[in-house]
Coordinates of C-alpha atoms in Angstrom, one line a residue:
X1 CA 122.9 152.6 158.9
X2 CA 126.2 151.8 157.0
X3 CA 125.1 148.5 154.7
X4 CA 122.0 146.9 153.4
X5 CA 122.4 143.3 153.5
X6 CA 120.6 140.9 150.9
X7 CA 119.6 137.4 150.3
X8 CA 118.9 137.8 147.0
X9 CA 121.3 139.5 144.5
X10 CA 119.1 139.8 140.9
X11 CA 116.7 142.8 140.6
X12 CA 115.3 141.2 137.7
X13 CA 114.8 137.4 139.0
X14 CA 113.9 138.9 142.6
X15 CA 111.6 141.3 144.0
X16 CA 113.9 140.7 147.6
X17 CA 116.7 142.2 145.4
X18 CA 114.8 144.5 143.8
X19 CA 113.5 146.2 146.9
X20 CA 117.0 146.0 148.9
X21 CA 118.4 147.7 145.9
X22 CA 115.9 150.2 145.7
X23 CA 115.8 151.0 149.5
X24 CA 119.6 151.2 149.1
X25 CA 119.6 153.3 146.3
X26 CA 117.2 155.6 148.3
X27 CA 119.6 155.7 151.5
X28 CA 122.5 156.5 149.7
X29 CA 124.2 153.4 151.0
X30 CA 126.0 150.4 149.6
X31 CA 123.9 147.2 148.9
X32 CA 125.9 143.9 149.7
X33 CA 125.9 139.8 149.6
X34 CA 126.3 138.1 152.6
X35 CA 130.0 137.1 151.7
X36 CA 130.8 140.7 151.4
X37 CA 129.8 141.1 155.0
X38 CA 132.9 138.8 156.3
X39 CA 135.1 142.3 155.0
X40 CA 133.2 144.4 157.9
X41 CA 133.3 145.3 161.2
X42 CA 132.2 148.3 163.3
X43 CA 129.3 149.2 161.3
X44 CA 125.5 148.8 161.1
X45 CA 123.8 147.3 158.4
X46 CA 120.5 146.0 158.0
X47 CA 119.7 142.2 157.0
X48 CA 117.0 142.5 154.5
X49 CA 116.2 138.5 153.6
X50 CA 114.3 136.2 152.8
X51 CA 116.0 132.4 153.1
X52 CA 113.6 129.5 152.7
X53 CA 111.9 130.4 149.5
X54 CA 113.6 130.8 146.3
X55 CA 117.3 130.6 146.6
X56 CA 119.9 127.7 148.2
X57 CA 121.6 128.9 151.1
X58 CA 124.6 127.4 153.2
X59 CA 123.2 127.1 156.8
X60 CA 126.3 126.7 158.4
X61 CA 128.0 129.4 156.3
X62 CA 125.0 131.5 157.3
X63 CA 125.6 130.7 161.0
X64 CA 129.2 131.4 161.0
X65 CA 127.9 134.9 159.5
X66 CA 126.3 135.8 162.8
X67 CA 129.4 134.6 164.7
X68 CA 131.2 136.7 162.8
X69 CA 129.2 140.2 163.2
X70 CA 128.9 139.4 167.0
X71 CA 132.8 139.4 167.2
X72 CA 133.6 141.9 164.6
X73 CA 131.0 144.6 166.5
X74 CA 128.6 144.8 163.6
X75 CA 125.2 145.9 164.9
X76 CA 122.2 145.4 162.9
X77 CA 118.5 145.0 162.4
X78 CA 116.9 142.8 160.6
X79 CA 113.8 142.9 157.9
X80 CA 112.2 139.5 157.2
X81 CA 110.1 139.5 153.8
X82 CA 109.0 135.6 155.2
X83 CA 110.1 133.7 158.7
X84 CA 109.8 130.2 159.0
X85 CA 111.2 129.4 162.2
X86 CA 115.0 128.7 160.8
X87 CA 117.8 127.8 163.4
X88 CA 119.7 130.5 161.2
X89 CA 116.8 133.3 161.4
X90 CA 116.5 132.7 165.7
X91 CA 120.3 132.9 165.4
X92 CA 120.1 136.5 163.7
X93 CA 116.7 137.4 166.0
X94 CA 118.9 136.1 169.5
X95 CA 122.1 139.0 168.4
X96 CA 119.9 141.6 166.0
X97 CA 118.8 144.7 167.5
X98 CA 115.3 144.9 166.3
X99 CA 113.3 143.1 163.9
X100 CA 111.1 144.6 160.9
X101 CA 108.4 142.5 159.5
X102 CA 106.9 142.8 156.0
X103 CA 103.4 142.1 157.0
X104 CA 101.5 141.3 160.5
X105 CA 101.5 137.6 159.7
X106 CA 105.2 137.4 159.9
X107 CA 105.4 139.8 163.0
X108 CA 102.8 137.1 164.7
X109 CA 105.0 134.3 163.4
X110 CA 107.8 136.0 165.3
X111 CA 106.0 137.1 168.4
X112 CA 107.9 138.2 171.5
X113 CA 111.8 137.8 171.1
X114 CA 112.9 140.2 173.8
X115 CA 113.4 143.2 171.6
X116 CA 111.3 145.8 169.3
X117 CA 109.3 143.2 166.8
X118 CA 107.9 146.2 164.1
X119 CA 105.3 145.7 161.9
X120 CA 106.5 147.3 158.3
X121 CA 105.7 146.6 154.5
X122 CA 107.0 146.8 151.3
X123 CA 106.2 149.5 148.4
X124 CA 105.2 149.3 145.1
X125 CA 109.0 148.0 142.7
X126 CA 107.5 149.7 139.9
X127 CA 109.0 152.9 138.6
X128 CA 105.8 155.1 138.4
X129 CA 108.1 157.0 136.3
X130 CA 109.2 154.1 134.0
X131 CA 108.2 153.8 130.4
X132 CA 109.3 151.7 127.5
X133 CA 111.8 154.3 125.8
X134 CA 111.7 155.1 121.9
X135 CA 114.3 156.4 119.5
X136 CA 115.1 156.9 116.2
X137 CA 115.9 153.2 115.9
X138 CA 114.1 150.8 118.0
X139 CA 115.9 147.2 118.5
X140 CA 114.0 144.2 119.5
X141 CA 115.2 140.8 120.7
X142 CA 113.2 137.7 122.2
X143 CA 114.4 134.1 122.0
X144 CA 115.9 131.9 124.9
X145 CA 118.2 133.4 127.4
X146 CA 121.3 131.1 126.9
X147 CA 121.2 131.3 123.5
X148 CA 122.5 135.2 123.9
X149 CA 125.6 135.8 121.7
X150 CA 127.4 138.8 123.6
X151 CA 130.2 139.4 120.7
X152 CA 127.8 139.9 118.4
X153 CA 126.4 142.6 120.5
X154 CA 129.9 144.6 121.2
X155 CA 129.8 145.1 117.3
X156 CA 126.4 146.1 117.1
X157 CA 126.7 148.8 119.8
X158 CA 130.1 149.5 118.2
X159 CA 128.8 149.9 114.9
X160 CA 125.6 152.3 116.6
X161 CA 128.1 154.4 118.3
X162 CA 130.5 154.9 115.8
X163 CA 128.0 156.4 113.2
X164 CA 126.0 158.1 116.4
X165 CA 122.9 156.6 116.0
X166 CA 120.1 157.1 118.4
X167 CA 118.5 154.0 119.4
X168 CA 116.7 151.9 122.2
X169 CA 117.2 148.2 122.6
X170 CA 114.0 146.1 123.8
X171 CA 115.3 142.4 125.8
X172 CA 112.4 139.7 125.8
X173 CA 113.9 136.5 127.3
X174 CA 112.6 132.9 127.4
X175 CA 114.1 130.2 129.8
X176 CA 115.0 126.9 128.3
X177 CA 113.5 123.4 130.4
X178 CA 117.4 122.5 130.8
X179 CA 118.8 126.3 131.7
X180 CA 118.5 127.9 135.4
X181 CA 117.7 131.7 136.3
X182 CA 122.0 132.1 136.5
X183 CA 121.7 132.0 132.9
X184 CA 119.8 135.2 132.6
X185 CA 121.3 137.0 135.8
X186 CA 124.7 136.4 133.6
X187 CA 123.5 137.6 130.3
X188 CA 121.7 140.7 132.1
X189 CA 124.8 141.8 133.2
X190 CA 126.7 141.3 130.4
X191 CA 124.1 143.1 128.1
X192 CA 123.6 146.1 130.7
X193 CA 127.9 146.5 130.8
X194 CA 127.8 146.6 126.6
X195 CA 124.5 148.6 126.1
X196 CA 123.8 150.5 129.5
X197 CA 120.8 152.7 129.6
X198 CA 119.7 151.8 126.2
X199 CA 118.8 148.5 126.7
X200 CA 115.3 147.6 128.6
X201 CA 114.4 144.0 130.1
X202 CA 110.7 143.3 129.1
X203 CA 110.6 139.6 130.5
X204 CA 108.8 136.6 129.3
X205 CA 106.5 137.9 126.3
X206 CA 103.1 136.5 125.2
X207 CA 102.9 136.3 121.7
X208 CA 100.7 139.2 121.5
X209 CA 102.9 141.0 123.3
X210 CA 105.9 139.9 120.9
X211 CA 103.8 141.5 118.2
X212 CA 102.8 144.4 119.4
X213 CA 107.0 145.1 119.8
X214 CA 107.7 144.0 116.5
X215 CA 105.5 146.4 115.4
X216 CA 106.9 149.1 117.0
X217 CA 111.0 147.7 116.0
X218 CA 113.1 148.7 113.0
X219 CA 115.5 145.8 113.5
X220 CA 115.3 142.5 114.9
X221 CA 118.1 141.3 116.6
X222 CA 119.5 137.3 116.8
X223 CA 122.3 136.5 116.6
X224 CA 123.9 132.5 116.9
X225 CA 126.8 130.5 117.5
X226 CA 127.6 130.0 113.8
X227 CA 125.1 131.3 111.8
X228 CA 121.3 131.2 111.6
X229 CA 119.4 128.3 110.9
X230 CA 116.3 126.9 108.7
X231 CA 114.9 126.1 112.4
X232 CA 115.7 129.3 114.1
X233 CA 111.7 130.6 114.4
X234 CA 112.6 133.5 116.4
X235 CA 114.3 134.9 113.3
X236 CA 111.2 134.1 110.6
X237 CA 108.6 135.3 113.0
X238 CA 109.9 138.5 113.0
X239 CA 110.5 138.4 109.2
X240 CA 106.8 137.1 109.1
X241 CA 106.1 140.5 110.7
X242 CA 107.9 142.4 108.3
X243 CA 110.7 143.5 110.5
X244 CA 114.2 143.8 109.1
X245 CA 116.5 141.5 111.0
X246 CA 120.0 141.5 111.7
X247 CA 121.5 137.9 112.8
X248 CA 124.7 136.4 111.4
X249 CA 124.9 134.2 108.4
X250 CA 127.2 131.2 107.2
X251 CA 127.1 128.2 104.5
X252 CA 124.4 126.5 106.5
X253 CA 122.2 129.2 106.6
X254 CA 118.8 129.0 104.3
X255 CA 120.1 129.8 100.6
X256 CA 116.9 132.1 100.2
X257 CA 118.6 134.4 102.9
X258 CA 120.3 137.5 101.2
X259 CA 122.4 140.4 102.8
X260 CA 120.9 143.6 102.1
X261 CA 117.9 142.0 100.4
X262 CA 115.5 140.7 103.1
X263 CA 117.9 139.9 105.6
X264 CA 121.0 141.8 107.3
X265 CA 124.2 139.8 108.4
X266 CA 126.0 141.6 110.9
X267 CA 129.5 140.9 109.3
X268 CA 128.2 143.0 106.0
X269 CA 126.7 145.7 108.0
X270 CA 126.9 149.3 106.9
X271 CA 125.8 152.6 107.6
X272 CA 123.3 152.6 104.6
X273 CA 122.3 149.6 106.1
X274 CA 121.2 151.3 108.8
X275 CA 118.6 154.2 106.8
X276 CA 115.2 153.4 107.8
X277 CA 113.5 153.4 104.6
X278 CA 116.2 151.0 103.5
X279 CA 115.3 149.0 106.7
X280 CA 111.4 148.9 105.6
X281 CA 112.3 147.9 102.4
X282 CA 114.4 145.0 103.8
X283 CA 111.4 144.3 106.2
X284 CA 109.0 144.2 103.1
X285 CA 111.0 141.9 101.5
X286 CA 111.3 139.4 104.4
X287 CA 107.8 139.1 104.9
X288 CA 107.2 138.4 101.2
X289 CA 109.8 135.6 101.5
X290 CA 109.7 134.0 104.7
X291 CA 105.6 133.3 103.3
X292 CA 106.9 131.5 100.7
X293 CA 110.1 129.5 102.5
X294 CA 109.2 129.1 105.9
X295 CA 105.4 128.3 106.4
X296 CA 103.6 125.5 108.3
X297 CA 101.8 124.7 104.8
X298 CA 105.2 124.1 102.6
X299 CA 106.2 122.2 105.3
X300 CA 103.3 120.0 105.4
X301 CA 103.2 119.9 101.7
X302 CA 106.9 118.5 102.6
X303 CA 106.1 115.8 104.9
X304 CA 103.3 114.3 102.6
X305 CA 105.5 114.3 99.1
X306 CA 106.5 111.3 97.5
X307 CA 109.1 109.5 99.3
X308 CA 107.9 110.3 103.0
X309 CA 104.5 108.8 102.7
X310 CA 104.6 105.6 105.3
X311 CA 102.8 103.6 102.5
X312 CA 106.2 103.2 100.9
X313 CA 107.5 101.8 104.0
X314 CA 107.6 97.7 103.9
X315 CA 104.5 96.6 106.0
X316 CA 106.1 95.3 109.3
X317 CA 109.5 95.7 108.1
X318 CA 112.5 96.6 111.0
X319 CA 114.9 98.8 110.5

């Protein structure tokens, strides 16, 4: 076996991808897209896929595929994770050698093609070994995924290597109602070429979760397009907590909000900065002021002063 062939290219959106890359890893051979399959010929490969559920897939490109291996004397086998009777998946069954099933209800679904029909299954995708890694400075970020600010990052890391500090970096992402799973599989990889091994990919959080990793984080990370903002609640949830966080500030940002005293901005940051009983002190800080300038209470108090009341709107009165 030369190739491993997937439908599905995201470890962290797919468990498809996540297996293929795993089973892959395990062969010692390269895992590949279905466009990278038009470069071959001569080789095996197997077609680990699963097409109808969970990704958009060109049928005719797909058919043009098998055309292709059949001229270009690329054998192969093929291992369905689902098979719903797809023009495209007889196509691949009619030229494969033989056919591995992830459970006995898709071997039955196949039944007798002519050739070896295996049953097979799938093993656990969780590292038995894995475990959320420590160091001398834990980072922490949650917030939506296309909100991400990659240059911000590149310093960051820049600024951590430079002064060869040890640290982990904790990823919680959250997907906005307008944004698709492309914007995390882009992010991902962006984050994983700046930070490598050091960052980890937690997924969606519950909020108990979320504070059960701030309590474990020395700095929490957000960073914005401009600066951060009186309605950025990732940033004074963390505060709340009593985490030190490091985001970016500008002329729009809360007054209140003060480098070095309960907040870091990433375009003052300096190696004192970065001392963790100077980080708890900045953490101590932000929790004593985010309870006074960002609480559901003042806010209320707010909405109800004099001025906003709808009594002192004209009774019936269009605007």
């Amino acid at each position: 076996m030369d190739y491993i062939v997937t439908s599905h290219l995201n470890p962290h959106l797919s468990g498809v991808a996540k297996f293929n890359r795993i089973l892959a890893q395990r062969m010692n051979i390269p895992c590949i897209s279905f466009d990278e399959v038009f470069n071959l010929h001569d080789v095996t490969m197997l077609l680990s896929i699963k097409l109808k559920d969970g990704i958009p897939f060109d049928h005719e490109k797909l058919m043009s595929m098998v055309n292709y291996m059949v001229d270009n004397n690329i054998c192969y086998d093929l291992f369905f994770h689902t098979y719903d009777r797809l023009p495209v998946e007889d196509a691949l069954i009619q030229h494969c050698r033989s056919v591995f099933c992830g459970n006995d209800e898709i071997k039955e679904a196949v039944g007798d093609v002519g050739k070896p029909v295996l049953s097979a299954w799938c093993p656990p995708l969780v590292n038995q070994e894995g475990h959320i890694t420590e160091s001398m400075i834990n980072i922490f970020s949650f917030g939506m995924a296309h909100k991400i600010q990659v240059r911000h990052y590149k310093v960051l890391r820049d600024i951590l290597e430079k002064f060869r500090l040890p640290y982990s970096f904790w990823v919680s992402t959250a997907f906005h109602e307008k944004a698709s799973f492309g914007d995390f599989s882009s992010i991902s990889h962006e984050m994983t070429t700046i930070f490598g091994s050091k960052i980890q990919f937690l997924g969606f959080l519950s909020d108990d979760a979320v504070n059960y990793f701030l309590d474990k984080t020395h700095i929490f990370t957000a960073f914005f397009q401009s600066g951060v903002r009186a309605n950025n609640t990732s940033v004074f949830a963390a505060m709340q907590r009593g985490c030190a966080v490091l985001t970016n500030l500008d002329r729009y940002s809360p007054k209140w909000l003060a480098h070095g005293t309960n907040i870091l901005d990433i375009n003052q940051l300096q190696r004192e900065d970065l001392e963790l009983d100077v980080l708890r002190n900045i953490g101590a800080y932000a929790k004593r002021d985010a309870d006074i300038h960002s609480t559901w209470h003042g806010l209320e108090s707010l909405l109800k002063s004099p001025g906003c009341a709808s009594e002192t709107c004209s009774e019936g009165k269009r605007v």
